[in-house]
Coordinates of C-alpha atoms in Angstrom, one line a residue:
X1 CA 8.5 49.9 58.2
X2 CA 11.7 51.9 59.2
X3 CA 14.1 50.2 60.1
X4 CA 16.0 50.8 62.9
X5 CA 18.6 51.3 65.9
X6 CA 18.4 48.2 68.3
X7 CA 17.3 49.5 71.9
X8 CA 20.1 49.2 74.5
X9 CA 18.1 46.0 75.8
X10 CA 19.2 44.1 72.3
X11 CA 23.0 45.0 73.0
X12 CA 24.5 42.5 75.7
X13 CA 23.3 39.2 76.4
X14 CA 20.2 38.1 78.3
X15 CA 19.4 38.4 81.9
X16 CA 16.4 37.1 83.8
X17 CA 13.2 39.2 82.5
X18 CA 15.5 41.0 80.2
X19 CA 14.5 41.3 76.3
X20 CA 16.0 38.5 74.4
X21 CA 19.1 39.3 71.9
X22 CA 18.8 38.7 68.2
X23 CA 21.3 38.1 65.3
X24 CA 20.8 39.0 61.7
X25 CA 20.6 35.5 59.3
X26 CA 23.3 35.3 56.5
X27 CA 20.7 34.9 53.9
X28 CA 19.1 38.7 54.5
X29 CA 22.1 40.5 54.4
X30 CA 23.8 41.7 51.9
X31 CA 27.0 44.4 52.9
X32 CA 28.2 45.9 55.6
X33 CA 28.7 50.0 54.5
X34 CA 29.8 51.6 57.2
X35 CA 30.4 51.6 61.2
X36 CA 30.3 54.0 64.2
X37 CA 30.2 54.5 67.8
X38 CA 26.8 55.0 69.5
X39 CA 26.7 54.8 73.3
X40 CA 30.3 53.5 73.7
X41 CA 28.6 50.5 71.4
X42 CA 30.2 49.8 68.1
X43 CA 27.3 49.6 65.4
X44 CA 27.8 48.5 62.1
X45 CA 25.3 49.6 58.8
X46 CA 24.0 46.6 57.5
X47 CA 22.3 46.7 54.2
X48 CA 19.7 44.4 53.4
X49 CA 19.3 41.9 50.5
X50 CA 16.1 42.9 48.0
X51 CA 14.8 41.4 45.1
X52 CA 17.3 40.5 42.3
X53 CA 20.1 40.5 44.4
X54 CA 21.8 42.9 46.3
X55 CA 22.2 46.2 44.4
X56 CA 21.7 49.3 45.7
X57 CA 18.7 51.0 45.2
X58 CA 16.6 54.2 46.5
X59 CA 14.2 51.4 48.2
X60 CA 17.0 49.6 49.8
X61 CA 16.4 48.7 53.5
X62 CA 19.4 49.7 56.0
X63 CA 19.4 49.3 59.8
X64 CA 22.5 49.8 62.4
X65 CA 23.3 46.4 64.7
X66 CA 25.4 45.9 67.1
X67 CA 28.3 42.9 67.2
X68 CA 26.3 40.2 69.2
X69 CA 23.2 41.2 66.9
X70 CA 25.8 40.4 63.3
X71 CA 27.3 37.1 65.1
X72 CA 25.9 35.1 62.2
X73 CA 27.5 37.5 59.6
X74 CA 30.6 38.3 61.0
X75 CA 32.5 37.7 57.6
X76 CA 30.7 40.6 56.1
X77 CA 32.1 43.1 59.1
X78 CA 35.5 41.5 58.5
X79 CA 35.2 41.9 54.4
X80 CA 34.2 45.7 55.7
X81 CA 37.3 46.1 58.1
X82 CA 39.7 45.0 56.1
X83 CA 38.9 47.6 53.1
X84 CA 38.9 50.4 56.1
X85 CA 42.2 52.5 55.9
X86 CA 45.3 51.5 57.6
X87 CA 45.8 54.1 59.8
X88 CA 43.0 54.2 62.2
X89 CA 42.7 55.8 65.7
X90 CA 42.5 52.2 67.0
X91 CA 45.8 51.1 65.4
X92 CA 47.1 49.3 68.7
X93 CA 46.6 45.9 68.6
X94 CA 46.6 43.1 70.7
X95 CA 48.9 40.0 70.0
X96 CA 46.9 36.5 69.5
X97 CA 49.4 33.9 70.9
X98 CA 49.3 30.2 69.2
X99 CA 46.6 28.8 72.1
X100 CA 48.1 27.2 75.5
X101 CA 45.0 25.0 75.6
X102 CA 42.3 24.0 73.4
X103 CA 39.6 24.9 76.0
X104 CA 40.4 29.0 76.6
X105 CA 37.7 31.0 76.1
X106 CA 37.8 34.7 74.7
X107 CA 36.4 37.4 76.8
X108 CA 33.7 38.0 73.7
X109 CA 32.9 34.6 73.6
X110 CA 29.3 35.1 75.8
X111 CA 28.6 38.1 73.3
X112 CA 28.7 35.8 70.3
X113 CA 26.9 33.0 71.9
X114 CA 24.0 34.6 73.7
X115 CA 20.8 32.9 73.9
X116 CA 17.8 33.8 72.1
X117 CA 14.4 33.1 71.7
X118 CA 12.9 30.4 68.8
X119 CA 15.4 30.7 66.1
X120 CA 16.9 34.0 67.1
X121 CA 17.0 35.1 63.7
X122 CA 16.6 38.9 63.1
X123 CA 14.3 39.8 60.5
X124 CA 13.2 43.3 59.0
X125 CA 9.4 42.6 60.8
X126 CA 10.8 42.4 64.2
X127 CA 12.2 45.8 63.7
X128 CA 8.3 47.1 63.8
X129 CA 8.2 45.3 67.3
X130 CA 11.8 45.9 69.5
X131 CA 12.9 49.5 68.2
X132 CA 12.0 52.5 70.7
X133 CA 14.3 55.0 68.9
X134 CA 14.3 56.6 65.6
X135 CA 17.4 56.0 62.3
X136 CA 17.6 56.2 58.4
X137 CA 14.6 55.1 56.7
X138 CA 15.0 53.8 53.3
X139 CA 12.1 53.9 51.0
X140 CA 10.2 55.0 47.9
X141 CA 8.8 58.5 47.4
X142 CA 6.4 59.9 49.9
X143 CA 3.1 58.0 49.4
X144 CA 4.4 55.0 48.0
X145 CA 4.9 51.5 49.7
X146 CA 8.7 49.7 49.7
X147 CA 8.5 45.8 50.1
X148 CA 11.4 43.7 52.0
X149 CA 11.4 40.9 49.6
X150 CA 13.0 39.0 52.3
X151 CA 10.7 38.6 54.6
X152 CA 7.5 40.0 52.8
X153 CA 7.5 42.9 55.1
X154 CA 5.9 46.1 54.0
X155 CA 7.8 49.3 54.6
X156 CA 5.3 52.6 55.1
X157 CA 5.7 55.7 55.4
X158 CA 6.5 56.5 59.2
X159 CA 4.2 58.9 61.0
X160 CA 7.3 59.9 63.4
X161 CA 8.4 63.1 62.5
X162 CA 11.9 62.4 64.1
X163 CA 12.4 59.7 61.3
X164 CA 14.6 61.0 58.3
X165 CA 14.1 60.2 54.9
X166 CA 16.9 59.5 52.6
X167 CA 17.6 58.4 48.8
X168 CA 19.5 54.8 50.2
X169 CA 21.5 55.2 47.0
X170 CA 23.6 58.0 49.0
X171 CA 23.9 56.0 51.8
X172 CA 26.1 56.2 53.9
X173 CA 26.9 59.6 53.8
X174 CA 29.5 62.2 54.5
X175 CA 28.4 63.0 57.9
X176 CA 28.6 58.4 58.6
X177 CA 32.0 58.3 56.5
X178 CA 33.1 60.7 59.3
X179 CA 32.1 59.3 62.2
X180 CA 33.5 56.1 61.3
X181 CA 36.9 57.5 60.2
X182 CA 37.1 58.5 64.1
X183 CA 35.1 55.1 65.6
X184 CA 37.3 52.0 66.3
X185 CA 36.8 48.3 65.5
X186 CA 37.9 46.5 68.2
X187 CA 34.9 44.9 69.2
X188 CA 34.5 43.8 66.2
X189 CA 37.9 42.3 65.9
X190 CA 38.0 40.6 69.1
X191 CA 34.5 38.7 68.0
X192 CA 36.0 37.8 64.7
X193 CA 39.4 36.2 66.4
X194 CA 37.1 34.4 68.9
X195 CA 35.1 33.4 66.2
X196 CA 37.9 31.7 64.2
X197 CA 39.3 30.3 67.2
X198 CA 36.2 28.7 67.3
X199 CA 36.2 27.3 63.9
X200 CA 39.7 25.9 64.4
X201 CA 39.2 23.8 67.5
X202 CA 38.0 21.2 65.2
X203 CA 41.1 21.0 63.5
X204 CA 43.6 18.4 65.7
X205 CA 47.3 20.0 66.2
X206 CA 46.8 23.7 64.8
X207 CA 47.0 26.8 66.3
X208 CA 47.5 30.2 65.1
X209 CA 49.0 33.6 66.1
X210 CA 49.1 37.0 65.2
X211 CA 51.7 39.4 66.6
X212 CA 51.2 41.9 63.4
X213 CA 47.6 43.2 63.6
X214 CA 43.9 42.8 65.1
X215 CA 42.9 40.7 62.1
X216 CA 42.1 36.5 61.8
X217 CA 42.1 34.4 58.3
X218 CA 39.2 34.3 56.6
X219 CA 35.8 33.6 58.2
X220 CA 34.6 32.8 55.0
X221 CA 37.1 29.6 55.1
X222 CA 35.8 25.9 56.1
X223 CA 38.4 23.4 57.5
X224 CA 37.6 19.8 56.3
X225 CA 39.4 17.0 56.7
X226 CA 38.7 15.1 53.5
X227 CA 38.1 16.1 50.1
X228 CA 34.5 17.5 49.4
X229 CA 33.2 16.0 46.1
X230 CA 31.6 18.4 44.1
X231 CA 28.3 18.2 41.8
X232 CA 29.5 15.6 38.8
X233 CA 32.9 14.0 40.8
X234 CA 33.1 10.4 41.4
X235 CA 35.6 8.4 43.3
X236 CA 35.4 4.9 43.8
X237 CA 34.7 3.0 47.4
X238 CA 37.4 2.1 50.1
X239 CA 35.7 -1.5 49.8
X240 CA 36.8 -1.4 46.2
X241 CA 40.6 -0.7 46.4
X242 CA 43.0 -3.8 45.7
X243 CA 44.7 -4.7 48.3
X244 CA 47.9 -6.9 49.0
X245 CA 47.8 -10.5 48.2
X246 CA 49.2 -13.3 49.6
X247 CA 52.4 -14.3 51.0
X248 CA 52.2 -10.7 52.7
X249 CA 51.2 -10.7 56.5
X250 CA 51.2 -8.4 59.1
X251 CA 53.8 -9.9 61.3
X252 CA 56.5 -9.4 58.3
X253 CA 59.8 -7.8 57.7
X254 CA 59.6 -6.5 61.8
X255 CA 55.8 -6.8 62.1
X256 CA 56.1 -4.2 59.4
X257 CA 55.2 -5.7 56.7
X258 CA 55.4 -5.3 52.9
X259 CA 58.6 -8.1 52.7
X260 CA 57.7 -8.6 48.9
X261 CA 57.4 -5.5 46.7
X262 CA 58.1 -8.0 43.6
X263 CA 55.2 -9.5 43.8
X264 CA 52.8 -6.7 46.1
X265 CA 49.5 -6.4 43.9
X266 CA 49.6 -2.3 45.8
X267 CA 53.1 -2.0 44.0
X268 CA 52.3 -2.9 40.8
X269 CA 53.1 0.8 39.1
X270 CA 55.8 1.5 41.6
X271 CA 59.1 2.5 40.8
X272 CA 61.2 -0.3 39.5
X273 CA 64.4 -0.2 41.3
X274 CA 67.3 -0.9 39.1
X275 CA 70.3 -1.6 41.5
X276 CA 68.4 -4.9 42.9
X277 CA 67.5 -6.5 39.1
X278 CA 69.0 -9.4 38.2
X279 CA 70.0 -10.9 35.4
X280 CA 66.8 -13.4 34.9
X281 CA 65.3 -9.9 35.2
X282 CA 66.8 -8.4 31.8
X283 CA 64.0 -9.6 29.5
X284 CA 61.5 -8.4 32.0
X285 CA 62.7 -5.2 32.0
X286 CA 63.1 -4.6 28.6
X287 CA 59.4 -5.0 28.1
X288 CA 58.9 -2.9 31.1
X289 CA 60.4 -0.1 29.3
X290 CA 58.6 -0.7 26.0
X291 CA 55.7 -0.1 27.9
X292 CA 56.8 3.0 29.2
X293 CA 56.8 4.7 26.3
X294 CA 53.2 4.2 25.4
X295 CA 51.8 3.4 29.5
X296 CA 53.6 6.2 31.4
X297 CA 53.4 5.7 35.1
X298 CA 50.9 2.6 34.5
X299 CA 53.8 0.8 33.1
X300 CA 53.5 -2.9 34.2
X301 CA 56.1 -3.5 36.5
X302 CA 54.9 -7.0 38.1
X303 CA 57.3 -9.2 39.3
X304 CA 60.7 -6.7 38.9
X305 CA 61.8 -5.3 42.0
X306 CA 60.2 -2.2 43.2
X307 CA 61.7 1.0 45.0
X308 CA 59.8 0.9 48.1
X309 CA 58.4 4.7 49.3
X310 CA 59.7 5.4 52.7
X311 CA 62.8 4.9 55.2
X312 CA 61.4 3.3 58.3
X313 CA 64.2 4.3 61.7
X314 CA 64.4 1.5 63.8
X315 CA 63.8 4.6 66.4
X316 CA 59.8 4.9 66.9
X317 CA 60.6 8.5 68.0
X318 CA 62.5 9.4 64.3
X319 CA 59.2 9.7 61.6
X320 CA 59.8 7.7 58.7
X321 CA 61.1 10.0 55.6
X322 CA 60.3 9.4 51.7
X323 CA 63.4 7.4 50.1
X324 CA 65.8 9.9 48.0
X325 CA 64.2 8.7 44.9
X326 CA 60.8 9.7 45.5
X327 CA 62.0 13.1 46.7
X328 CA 64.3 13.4 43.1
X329 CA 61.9 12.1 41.0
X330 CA 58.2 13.0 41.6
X331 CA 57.7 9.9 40.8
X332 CA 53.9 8.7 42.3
X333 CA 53.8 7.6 45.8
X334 CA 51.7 3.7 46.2
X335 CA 50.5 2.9 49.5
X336 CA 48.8 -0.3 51.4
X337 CA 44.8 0.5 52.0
X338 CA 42.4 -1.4 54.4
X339 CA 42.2 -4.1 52.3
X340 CA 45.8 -5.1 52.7
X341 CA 47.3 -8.5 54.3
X342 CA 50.0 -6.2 56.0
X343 CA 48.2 -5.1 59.0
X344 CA 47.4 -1.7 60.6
X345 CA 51.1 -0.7 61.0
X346 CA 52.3 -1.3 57.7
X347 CA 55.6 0.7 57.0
X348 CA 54.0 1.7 53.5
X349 CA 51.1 3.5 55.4
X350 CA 52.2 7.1 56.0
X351 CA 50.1 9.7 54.1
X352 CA 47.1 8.2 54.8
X353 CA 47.7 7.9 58.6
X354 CA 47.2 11.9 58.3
X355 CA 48.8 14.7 60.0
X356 CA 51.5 14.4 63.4
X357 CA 53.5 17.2 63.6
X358 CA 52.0 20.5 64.9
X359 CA 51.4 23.9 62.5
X360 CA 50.7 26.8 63.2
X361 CA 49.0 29.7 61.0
X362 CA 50.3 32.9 61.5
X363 CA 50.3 36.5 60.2
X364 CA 53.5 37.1 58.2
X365 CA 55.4 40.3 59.1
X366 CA 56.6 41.0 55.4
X367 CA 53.0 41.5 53.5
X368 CA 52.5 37.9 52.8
X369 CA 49.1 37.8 54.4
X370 CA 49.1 34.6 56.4
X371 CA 51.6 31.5 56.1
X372 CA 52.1 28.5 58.6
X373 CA 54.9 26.9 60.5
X374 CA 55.6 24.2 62.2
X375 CA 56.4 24.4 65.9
X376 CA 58.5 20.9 66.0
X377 CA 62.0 20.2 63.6
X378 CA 60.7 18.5 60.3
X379 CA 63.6 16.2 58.9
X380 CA 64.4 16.0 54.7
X381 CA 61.4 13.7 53.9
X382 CA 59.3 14.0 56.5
X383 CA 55.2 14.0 55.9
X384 CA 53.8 17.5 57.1
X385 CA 50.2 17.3 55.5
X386 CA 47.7 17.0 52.7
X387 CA 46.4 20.2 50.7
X388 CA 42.5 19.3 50.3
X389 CA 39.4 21.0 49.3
X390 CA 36.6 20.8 46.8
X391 CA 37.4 18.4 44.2
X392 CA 35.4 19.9 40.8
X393 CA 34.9 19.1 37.4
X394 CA 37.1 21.3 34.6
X395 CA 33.6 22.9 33.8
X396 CA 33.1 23.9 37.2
X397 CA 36.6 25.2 37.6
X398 CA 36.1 27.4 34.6
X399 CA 33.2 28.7 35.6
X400 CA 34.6 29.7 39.0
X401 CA 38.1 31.1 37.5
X402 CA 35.7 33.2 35.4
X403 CA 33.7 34.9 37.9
X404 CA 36.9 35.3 40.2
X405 CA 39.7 36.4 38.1
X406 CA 43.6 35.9 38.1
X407 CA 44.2 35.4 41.5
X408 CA 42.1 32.9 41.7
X409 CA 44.6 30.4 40.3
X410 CA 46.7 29.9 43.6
X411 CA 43.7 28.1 45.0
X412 CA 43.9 25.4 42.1
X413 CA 45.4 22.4 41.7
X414 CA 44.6 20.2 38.6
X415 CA 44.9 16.3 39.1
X416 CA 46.5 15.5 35.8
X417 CA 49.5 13.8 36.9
X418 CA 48.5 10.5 35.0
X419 CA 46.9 12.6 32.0
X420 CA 48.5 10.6 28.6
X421 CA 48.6 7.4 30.5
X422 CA 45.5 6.1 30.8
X423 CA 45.3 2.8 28.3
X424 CA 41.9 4.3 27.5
X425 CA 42.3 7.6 26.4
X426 CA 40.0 8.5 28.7
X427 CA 41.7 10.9 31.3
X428 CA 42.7 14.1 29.6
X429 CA 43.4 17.6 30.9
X430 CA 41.0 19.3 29.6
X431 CA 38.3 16.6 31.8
X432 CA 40.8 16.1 34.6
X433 CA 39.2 16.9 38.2
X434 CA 40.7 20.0 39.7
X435 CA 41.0 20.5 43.8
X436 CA 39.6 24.0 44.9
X437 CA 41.3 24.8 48.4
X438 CA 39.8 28.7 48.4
X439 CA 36.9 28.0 50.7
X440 CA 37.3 24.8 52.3
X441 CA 40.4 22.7 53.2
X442 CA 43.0 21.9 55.6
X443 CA 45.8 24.1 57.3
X444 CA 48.3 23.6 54.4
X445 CA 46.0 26.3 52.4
X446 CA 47.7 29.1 53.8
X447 CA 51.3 27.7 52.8
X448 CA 52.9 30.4 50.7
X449 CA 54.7 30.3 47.9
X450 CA 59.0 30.9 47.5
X451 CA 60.9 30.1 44.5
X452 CA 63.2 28.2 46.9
X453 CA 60.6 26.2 48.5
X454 CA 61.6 24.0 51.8
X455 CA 58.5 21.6 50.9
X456 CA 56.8 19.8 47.3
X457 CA 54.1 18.4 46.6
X458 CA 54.1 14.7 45.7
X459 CA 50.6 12.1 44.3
X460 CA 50.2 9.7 46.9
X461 CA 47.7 7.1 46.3
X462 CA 45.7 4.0 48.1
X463 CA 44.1 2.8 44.6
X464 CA 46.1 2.2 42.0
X465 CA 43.3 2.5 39.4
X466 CA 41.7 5.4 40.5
X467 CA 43.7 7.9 38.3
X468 CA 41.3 10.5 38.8
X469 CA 41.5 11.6 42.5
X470 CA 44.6 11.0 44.4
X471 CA 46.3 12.6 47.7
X472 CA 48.2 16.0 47.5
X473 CA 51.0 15.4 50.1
X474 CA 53.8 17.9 51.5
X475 CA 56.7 16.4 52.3
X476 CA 59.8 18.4 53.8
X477 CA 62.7 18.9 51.1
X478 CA 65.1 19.4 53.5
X479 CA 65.7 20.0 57.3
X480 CA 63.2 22.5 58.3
X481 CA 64.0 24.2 62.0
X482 CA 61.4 24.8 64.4
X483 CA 59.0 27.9 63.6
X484 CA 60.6 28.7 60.2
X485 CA 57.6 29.1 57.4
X486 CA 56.7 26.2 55.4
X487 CA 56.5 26.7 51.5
X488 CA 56.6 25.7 48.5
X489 CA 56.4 26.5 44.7
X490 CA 52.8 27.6 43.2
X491 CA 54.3 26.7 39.8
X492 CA 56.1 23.4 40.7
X493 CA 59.3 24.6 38.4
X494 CA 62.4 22.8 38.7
X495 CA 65.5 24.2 40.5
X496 CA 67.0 26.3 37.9
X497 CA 70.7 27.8 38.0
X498 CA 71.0 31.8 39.6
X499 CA 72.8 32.8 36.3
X500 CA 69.5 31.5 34.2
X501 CA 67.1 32.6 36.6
X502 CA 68.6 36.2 36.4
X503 CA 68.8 36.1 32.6
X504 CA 65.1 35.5 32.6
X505 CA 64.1 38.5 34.5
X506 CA 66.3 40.6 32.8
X507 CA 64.1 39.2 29.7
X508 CA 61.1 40.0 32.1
X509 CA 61.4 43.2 33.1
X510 CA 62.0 44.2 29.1
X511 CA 58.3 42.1 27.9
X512 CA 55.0 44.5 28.3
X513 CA 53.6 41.3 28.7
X514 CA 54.7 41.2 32.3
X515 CA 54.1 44.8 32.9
X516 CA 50.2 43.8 35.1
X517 CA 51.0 40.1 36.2
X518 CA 51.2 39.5 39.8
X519 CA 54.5 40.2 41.0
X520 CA 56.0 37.6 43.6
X521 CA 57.3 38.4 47.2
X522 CA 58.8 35.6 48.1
X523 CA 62.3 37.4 48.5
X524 CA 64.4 34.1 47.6
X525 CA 67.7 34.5 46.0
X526 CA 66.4 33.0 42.7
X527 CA 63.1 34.4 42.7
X528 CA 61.5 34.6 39.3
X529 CA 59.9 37.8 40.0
X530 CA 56.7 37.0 38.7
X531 CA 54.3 34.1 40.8
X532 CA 52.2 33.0 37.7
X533 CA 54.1 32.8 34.1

C-alpha cells in the first residue's frame, strides 16, 4: 500500500457533493520530518507509528498531509517548527493581540474544524481508496510485503511505475531538506495560534499575546482548574473538613465573620499573635512553645489569640491583602471551608474563592520563552492565583525526572512544608506528594523565574489535617503596575545582601561544578547566576 499525496479534494473543507476531509489520529503518528510547498499548499511529512514504537526503519510508512488533514496532531508540526532554523524566508510575523472578545474567530478556524465523515480519522487503508497521484513509498525489498501495525494494513509492492522506492531510513532527503529550507510555515502557525486560542477559552480571565514571533505555548499543555490526582494520591472529601464551631455566625464582625480566632476550630495551627496575649495567657503559651519544638506548624495553639490571614478594606473595590506577618514569615495560610458557621462571605475565604484579576501569557522579548502579566495594578498582598497540576507520588516523580532530565525540575513542586511535623512520623520527604505543572495546570505555569521576584508562593489550606495536599498560592510582594511580568523564585531563597550575592558568584564562576548547569536570565541586580544550585 503506498502511501500517499492527498488529492486537491482532501485539502479545504467540504462542499455539497465534494469528497469529505480527513485528519490523521494522534495515536498513528509518530513525527513530523519535514515540510514543503505543493500547489501553494503547505504539506507536512508525517511518519507513521510501527510496531515497537516509533523508530525509524527501512519499512517505515511516510505520507505528505496537508494542515486541516494534521488538525488532530498539530503539536507534532509545532515540535517540528520550532526545531526549523531561525532565519526562514517567512520570518515576518504577525502580532497575536491579548483577545478583545472571547467569541473572535481566526480566519483558519473552518480549516481546523471541517466536517467529516464517521469518525474522520485518517488511517493508512484509506490511502488505497482517496489518492489519485503518486509519492514516496516506504517498504521492504522488492517482493516482500511491509505491514502497518496500526491499522493491519498490508503494504505491496505498487504496480505504478511513477511510484519511487526508497530506503525510509534516508528519509527525508537532501532534495526535501531543500525544498523546505525555501517553503514557509505560516499556515501552519496560524492553525496552531487558533488552536491554542481555542484551548484557552476555557480558562475565565486570560488572554495572551505575542508581538515577538508566529509561535503559541505549548499545544501539548492542558489548563485545569483543580489539581489532577495521579495513580496512588489520596486526598480527603470536602464533606470531611472541620469546620468552624459555634459562637461563629455568618452575620459577625460586619457580616464577615470569623469574630473569634481564640476559640475558631479552622484556626487551631494558626499563627499565635503575641501582641494581643495576656497575662492569664502566659502559662498557655509557654506550653504552646514546648510543643513547638517537637509539633512544628501543628503546634496546639487552642484558645491563645491567633494572627488572622488577611486585611479586609472597608472599600469592596480594594481586594483584601495577606497581613504583613504572613507575607514575612511563610508561615501556613488557614482558611474557613463549606462546613463553616461563617457564611459564604467569610473574610477568611480568599484563595479558595479562586482567581479575579486578569493575566495575560505573553511571549517575552528577552529569550525567556513565555511569562504572564497582569493587565490590572496588583497591591503588596494581593491574591493573583494558584500553581496546579498533577499531584504524584515521589515514585512517580522520579520516574518522570528520569526520563526527562534537568530541566525538568522547574515543573516541580514538592508538598513538604509540614514534613517533621507530623505527630506520626508518617509524612516524610522522601513519600511527600509532588505537584507536576509541565502538562496540565493553570496560567501561573508560565510565571518565570527572577532572583528578585515581585510574587512568593505561600500553603494555603481548607483542612487542617490534610498535610499532604494543600493550595500553592501567589500572592503579590509588593505593588505590581499594570502589564509588568509576574515572577518569582524557582528556588524559594531568602533575600540575601548584593555584597554576599556577588561573593558567591565570584565562588561560582571559579567551581567546574557550575561549568554545565543552567545558567539563569533573569537579569535582576542580585541574580545568582545559576537557576538550580
Amino acid at each position: 500500500m503506498p502511501p500517499v499525496s492527498p488529492p486537491s479534494s482532501l485539502r479545504s473543507p467540504p462542499t455539497s457533493g465534494a469528497r469529505t476531509t480527513y485528519r490523521l489520529r494522534v495515536s498513528d503518528v509518530s513525527k513530523i520530518v519535514c515540510h514543503r510547498l505543493q500547489n501553494s499548499t503547505e504539506e507536512y511529512l508525517v511518519r507513521w507509528k510501527i510496531a515497537g514504537g516509533s523508530t525509524n526503519t527501512k519499512s517505515t510508512i511516510y505520507s505528505w498531509h496537508c494542515i486541516s488533514e494534521l488538525s488532530k496532531c498539530l503539536h507534532y508540526v509545532q515540535e517540528y517548527i520550532e526545531k526549523l532554523p531561525k532565519s526562514r524566508p517567512d520570518a515576518a510575523f504577525v502580532a497575536i493581540p491579548a483577545a478583545a472578545s472571547r467569541k473572535r474567530k481566526f480566519s483558519s478556524d473552518s480549516q481546523i474544524t471541517g466536517s467529516s465523515s464517521s469518525s474522520g480519522n485518517l488511517t493508512p487503508r484509506d490511502w488505497a481508496h482517496v489518492s489519485r497521484e503518486p509519492s514516496v513509498i516506504s517498504r521492504k525489498d522488492r517482493g516482500e510485503k511491509g505491514t502497518c501495525p496500526v491499522s493491519g494494513v498490508t503494504a505491496e509492492q505498487s504496480n505504478d511505475p511513477a511510484v519511487q522506492e526508497v530506503d525510509a531510513r534516508k528519509l527525508p532527503d537532501q532534495f526535501m531538506l531543500k525544498d523546505a529550507a525555501q517553503a514557509p510555515v505560516s499556515a501552519a502557525e496560524r492553525a496552531i495560534q487558533a488552536t491554542f486560542q481555542a484551548k484557552l477559552r476555557s480558562v475565565k480571565n486570560t488572554e495572551w499575546e505575542n508581538h515577538v514571533d508566529n509561535t503559541a505555548p505549548s499545544l501539548n499543555f492542558t489548563f485545569i482548574s483543580d489539581f489532577v490526582l495521579g495513580e496512588g494520591v489520596y486526598r480527603s472529601d470536602a464533606d470531611a473538613h472541620v469546620g468552624c464551631e459555634n459562637p461563629c455566625r455568618p452575620n459577625m464582625g460586619q457580616n464577615l465573620g470569623c469574630e473569634y480566632p481564640r476559640d475558631c476550630a479552622c484556626l487551631e495551627y494558626a499563627a499565635v499573635d503575641k501582641d494581643l496575649l495576656k497575662e492569664g495567657d502566659m502559662a498557655r503559651y509557654a506550653q504552646y512553645l514546648e510543643d513547638w519544638d517537637t509539633d512544628g506548624f501543628l503546634a496546639d495553639s487552642r484558645g491563645l489569640p491567633k494572627r488572622f490571614p488577611y486585611r479586609v478594606s472597608k472599600d469592596r473595590i480594594v481586594p483584601s491583602t495577606l497581613m504583613k506577618f504572613y507575607l514575612e514569615q511563610r508561615y501556613p495560610i488557614y482558611e474557613c471551608n463549606l462546613n463553616c458557621d461563617c457564611g459564604k462571605v467569610c473574610k477568611s475565604r480568599v484563595v479558595q474563592k479562586g482567581r479575579e484579576v486578569p493575566l495575560v501569557i505573553f511571549k517575552t522579548s528577552n529569550g525567556r520563552g513565555w511569562g504572564v502579566y497582569c493587565k490590572e495594578q496588583l497591591v503588596k498582598g494581593e491574591f493573583i492565583d494558584t500553581y496546579i497540576g498533577e499531584v504524584l507520588t515521589n515514585e512517580e516523580t522520579n520516574r518522570r525526572e528520569e526520563l526527562a532530565g534537568k530541566d525538568k525540575a522547574s515543573y516541580l513542586y514538592s508538598l513538604d512544608k509540614f514534613c517533621g511535623d507530623d505527630p506520626n512520623n508518617d509524612l516524610t520527604k522522601d513519600n511527600c506528594y509532588v505537584v507536576d505543572g509541565q502538562h496540565m495546570g493553570g496560567p501561573t505555569r508560565f510565571i518565570n523565574h527572577s532572583c528578585e521576584p515581585n510574587c512568593q508562593q505561600y500553603t494555603v489550606s481548607y483542612n487542617k489535617h490534610d498535610l499532604r495536599i494543600y493550595d500553592l498560592a501567589f500572592f503579590a510582594v509588593e505593588d505590581i503596575p499594570p502589564r509588568t511580568e509576574l515572577t518569582f523564585d524557582y528556588m524559594d531563597q531568602d533575600e540575601a545582601e548584593l555584597e554576599d550575592v556577588m561573593r558567591k558568584r565570584e565562588a561560582k564562576a571559579a567551581d567546574p561544578a557550575y561549568r554545565d548547569k543552567q545558567r539563569c536570565n533573569c537579569g535582576a541586580r542580585k541574580c545568582r547566576w545559576y537557576l538550580w544550585e
